[in-house]
C-alpha atoms as one frame of an Amber mdcrd trajectory, in Angstrom:
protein
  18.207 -84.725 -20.618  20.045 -83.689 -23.703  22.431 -85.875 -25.849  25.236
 -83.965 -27.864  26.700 -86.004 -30.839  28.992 -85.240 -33.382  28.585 -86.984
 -36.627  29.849 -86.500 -39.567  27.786 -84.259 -40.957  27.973 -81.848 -38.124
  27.233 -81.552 -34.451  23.492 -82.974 -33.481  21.156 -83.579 -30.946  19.766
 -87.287 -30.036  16.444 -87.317 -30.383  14.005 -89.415 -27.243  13.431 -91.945
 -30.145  17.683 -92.346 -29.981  17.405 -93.312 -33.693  17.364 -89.718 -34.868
  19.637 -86.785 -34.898  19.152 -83.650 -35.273  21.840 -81.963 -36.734  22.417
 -78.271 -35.415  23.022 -75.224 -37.264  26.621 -74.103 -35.735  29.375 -74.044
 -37.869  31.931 -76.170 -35.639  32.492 -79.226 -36.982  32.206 -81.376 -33.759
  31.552 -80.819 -30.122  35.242 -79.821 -29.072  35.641 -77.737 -31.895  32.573
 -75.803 -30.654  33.584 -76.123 -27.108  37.281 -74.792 -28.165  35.776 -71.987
 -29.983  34.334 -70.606 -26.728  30.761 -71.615 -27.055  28.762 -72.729 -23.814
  27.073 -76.165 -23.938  23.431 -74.570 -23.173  24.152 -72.333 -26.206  25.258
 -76.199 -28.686  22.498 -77.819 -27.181  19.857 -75.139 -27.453  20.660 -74.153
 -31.410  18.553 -74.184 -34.138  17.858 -77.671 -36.075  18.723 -77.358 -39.761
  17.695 -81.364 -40.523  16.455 -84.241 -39.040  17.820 -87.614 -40.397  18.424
 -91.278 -38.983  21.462 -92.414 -36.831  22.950 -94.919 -39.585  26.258 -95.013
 -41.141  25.000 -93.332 -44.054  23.224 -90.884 -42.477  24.566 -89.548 -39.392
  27.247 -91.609 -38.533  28.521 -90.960 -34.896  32.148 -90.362 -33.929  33.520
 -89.967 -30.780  31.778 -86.672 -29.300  35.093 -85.070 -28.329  37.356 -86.470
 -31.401  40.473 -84.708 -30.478  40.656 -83.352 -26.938  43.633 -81.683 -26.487
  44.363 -83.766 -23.525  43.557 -86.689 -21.994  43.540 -87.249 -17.984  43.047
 -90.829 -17.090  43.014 -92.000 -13.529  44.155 -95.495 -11.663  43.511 -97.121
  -8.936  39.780 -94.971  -8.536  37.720 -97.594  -6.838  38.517 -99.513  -3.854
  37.196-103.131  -5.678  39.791-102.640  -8.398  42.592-101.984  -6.307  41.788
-105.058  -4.173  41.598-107.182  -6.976  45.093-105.929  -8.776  46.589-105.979
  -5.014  47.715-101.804  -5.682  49.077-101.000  -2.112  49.812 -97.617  -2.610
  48.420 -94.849   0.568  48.596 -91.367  -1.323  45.713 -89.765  -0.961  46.259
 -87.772  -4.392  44.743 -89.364  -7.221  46.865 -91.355  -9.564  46.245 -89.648
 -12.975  48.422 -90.265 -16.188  47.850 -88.826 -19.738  46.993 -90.707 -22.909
  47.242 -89.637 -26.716  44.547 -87.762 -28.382  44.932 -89.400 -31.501  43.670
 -93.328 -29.226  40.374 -91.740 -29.523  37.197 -93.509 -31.858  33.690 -93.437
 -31.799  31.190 -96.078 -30.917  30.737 -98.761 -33.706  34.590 -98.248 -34.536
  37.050-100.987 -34.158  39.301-101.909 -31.414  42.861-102.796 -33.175  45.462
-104.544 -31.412  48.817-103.423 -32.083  51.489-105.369 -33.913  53.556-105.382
 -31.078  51.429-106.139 -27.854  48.650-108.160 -29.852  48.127-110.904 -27.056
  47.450-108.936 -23.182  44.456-106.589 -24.801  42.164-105.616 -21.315  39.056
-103.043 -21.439  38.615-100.403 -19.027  34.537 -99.109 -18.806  34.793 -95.556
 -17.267  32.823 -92.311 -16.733  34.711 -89.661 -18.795  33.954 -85.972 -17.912
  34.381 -83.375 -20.629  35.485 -79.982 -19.940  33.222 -77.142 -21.462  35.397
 -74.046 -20.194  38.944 -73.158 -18.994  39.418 -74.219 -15.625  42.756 -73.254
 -13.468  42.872 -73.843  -9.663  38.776 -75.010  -9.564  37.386 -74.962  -5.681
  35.749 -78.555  -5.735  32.176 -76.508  -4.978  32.318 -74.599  -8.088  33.861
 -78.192 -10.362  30.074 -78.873 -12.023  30.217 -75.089 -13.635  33.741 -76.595
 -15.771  31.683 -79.109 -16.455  30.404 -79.606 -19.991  28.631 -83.080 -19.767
  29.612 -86.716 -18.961  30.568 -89.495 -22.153  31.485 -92.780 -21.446  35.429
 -94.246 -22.303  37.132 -97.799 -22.607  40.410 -96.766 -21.098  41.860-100.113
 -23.444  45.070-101.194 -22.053  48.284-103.593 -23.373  48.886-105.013 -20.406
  51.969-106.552 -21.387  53.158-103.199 -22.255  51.923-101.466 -18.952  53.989
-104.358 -16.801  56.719-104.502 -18.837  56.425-108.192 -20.482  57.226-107.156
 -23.662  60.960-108.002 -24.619  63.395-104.912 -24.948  60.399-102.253 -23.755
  60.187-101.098 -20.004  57.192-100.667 -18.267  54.552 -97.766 -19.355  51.282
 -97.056 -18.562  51.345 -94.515 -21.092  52.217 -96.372 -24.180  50.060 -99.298
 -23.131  47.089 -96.918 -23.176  47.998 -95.093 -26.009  47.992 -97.003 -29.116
  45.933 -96.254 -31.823  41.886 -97.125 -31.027  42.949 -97.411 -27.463  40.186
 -94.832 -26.150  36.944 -95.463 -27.676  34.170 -92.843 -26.239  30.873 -92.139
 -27.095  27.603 -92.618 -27.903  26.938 -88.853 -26.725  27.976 -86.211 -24.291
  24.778 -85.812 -21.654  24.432 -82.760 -20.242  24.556 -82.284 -16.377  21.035
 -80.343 -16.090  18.469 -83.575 -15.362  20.737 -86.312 -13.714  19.116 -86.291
 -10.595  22.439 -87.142  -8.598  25.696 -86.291 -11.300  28.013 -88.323  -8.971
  25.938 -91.738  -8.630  25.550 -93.572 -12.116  25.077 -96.971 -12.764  28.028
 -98.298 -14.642  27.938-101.322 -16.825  30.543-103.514 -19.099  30.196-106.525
 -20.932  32.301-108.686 -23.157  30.779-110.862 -25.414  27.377-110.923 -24.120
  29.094-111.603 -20.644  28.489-108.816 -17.640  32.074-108.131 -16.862  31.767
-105.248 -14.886  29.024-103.497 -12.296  29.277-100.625 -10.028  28.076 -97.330
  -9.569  30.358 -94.056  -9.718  29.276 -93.174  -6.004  31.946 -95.540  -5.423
  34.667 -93.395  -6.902  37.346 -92.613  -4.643  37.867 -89.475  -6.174  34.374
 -88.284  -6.956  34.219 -86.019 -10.276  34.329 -82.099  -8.469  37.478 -83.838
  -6.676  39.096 -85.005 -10.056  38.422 -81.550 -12.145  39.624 -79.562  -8.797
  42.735 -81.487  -8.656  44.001 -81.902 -12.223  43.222 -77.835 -12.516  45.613
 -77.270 -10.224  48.125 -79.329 -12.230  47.625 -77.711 -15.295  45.208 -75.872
 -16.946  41.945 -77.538 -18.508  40.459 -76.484 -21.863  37.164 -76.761 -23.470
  36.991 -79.798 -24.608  39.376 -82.043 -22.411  38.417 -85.373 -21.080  38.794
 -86.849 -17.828  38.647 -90.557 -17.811  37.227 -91.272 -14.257  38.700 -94.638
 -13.593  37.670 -98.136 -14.235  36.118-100.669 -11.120  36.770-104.125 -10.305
  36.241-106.758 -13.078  38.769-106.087 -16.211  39.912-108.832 -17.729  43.723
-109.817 -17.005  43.178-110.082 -13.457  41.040-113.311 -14.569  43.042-114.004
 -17.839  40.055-113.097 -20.005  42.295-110.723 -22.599  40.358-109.334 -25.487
  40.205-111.415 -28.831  39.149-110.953 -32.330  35.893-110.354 -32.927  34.981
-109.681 -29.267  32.296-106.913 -28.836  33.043-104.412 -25.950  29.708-103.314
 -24.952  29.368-100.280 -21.590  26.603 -98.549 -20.339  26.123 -95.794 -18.197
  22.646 -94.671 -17.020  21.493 -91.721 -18.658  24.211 -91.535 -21.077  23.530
 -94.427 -23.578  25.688 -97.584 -24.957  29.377 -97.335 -25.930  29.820-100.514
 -29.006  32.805-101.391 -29.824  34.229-104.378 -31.517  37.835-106.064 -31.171
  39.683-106.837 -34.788
C-alpha cells in the first residue's frame, strides 16, 4: 500500500518503517496542488525520490495531505447507530451532505482551537474522507473508484451550540459550526486504493483522552463511498483534489455530554491508513 504525504518540504512517500519520508521529485508543492495540476496518483506515487529524511517537525513535518481542497462535502446522518443515538427521524433516501470551509483544514499534530464565540459545546467527528484525484461530473456508481484518488482520515469537529442554535443572537448552522478555523483536521496520509483488500470495509477508530470513543467499520455506511462520489457529481462537479468527508458513527461526544476540553488529545484510526493526532487548546 502506498502513503502520500505532503510536508513541508514537498510531497513524499511514507516509508514501511512510517518514520521516514521520502520526499518526491515533482514540483507541486502538496498533493492537491499535484492532483489540481492534472497529474494521476500512480504517476505522484510512482516518482522519483530526491531524499530520504525522518518524519519530525524539523524534518518533514506533515500537513494535512490535501491542505486546501477546493471544496469540502461532508455528510450527516451516514450510519444507522448515529442517527439512533441523536434521535434524526428524517426518511430521504438522498444523502444529507453540507459543505465546510477549506481554510478549517490542519494536519495531524496541529491544534484543535475553540472559537471565541462557541468555546464550551466542542464535539469530534472520526470519519473516512475520500479525495478526488480527477474531474468527475454525473459518475455511474460502477465507475466511482476510477475518481478516486485515495482515502485520508477527517475529524468533522463541530460547535454544537452553534449547529443547534444555543448560541444567543445566532440561528442554527451546521455550516458555521463546522467551519471555524482548525475545525477539519485530516491526515496522516492519503492511501492509495490499489492493496485494500475490500475499499468499502475499514475499521474505524476514535479516542479521546486515552478513552475508545468510537468503533465501527465503514461497511456500515449508509451511503457506501461509489454511492457518495456518484451522488455529489451529479450535484456539482468534483475536482482533483476535493474531499468527501464520509460521515461520522455512533459515539461523539454531546450526545453523552463529554464536549472537548483543553488539552484533550483527539486520537482516530483507520486500518490501512494510519493515526490522525490532534490536540484540543
Amino acid at each position: 500500500m502506498t502513503r502520500i504525504v505532503s510536508t513541508a518540504k514537498g510531497i513524499g512517500r511514507l516509508e514501511s518503517d512510517g518514520e521516514t519520508v521520502a520526499l518526491l521529485d515533482l514540483y507541486a508543492t502538496d498533493l492537491g496542488a499535484a492532483l489540481q495540476t492534472g497529474l494521476d496518483i500512480a504517476s505522484i506515487a510512482t516518482a522519483a525520490v530526491r531524499d530520504r529524511v525522518p518524519m519530525d517537525r524539523t524534518q518533514a513535518q506533515l500537513m494535512a495531505p490535501v491542505p486546501r481542497p477546493s471544496k469540502i462535502w461532508a455528510v450527516g446522518y451516514a450510519y444507522a447507530g448515529h442517527r439512533t443515538e441523536v434521535g434524526y427521524a428524517g426518511t430521504a433516501e438522498d444523502p444529507v451532505v453540507f459543505l465546510k470551509a477549506p481554510s478549517s483544514v490542519i494536519g495531524t499534530g496541529a491544534q484543535i482551537r475553540f472559537p471565541k464565540v462557541a468555546p464550551d459545546e466542542v464535539d469530534y467527528e472520526g470519519e473516512l474522507a475520500v479525495v478526488i484525484g480527477r474531474r468527475a461530473t454525473d459518475v455511474p456508481e460502477a465507475d466511482a473508484y476510477s475518481f478516486v484518488a485515495g482515502f485520508t482520515i477527517c475529524n468533522d469537529v463541530s460547535a454544537r451550540d452553534v449547529q443547534k442554535g444555543r448560541v444567543p443572537g445566532r440561528a442554527a448552522n451546521v455550516t458555521a459550526a463546522k467551519s471555524f478555523d482548525t475545525f477539519t483536521p485530516m491526515g496522516p496520509a492519503l492511501a492509495t486504493l490499489d492493496e485494500f483488500a475490500d475499499p468499502d470495509d475499514l475499521h474505524l477508530r476514535t479516542w479521546v483522552g486515552g478513552e475508545l470513543r468510537q468503533d465501527a467499520r465503514t461497511s456500515q455506511l449508509i451511503h457506501p463511498v461509489p454511492a457518495l462520489v456518484s451522488y455529489l457529481s451529479r450535484q456539482t462537479t468534483l475536482e482533483p483534489g476535493d474531499v468527501i468527508a464520509t460521515g461520522t458513527p455512533a459515539g461523539v461526544g454531546h450526545k453523552q455530554g463529554l464536549f472537548l476540553r483543553s488539552g484533550d488529545e483527539v486520537r482516530i484510526e483507520i486500518e490501512g491508513i494510519g493515526t490522525l493526532v490532534n490536540t484540543c487548546a
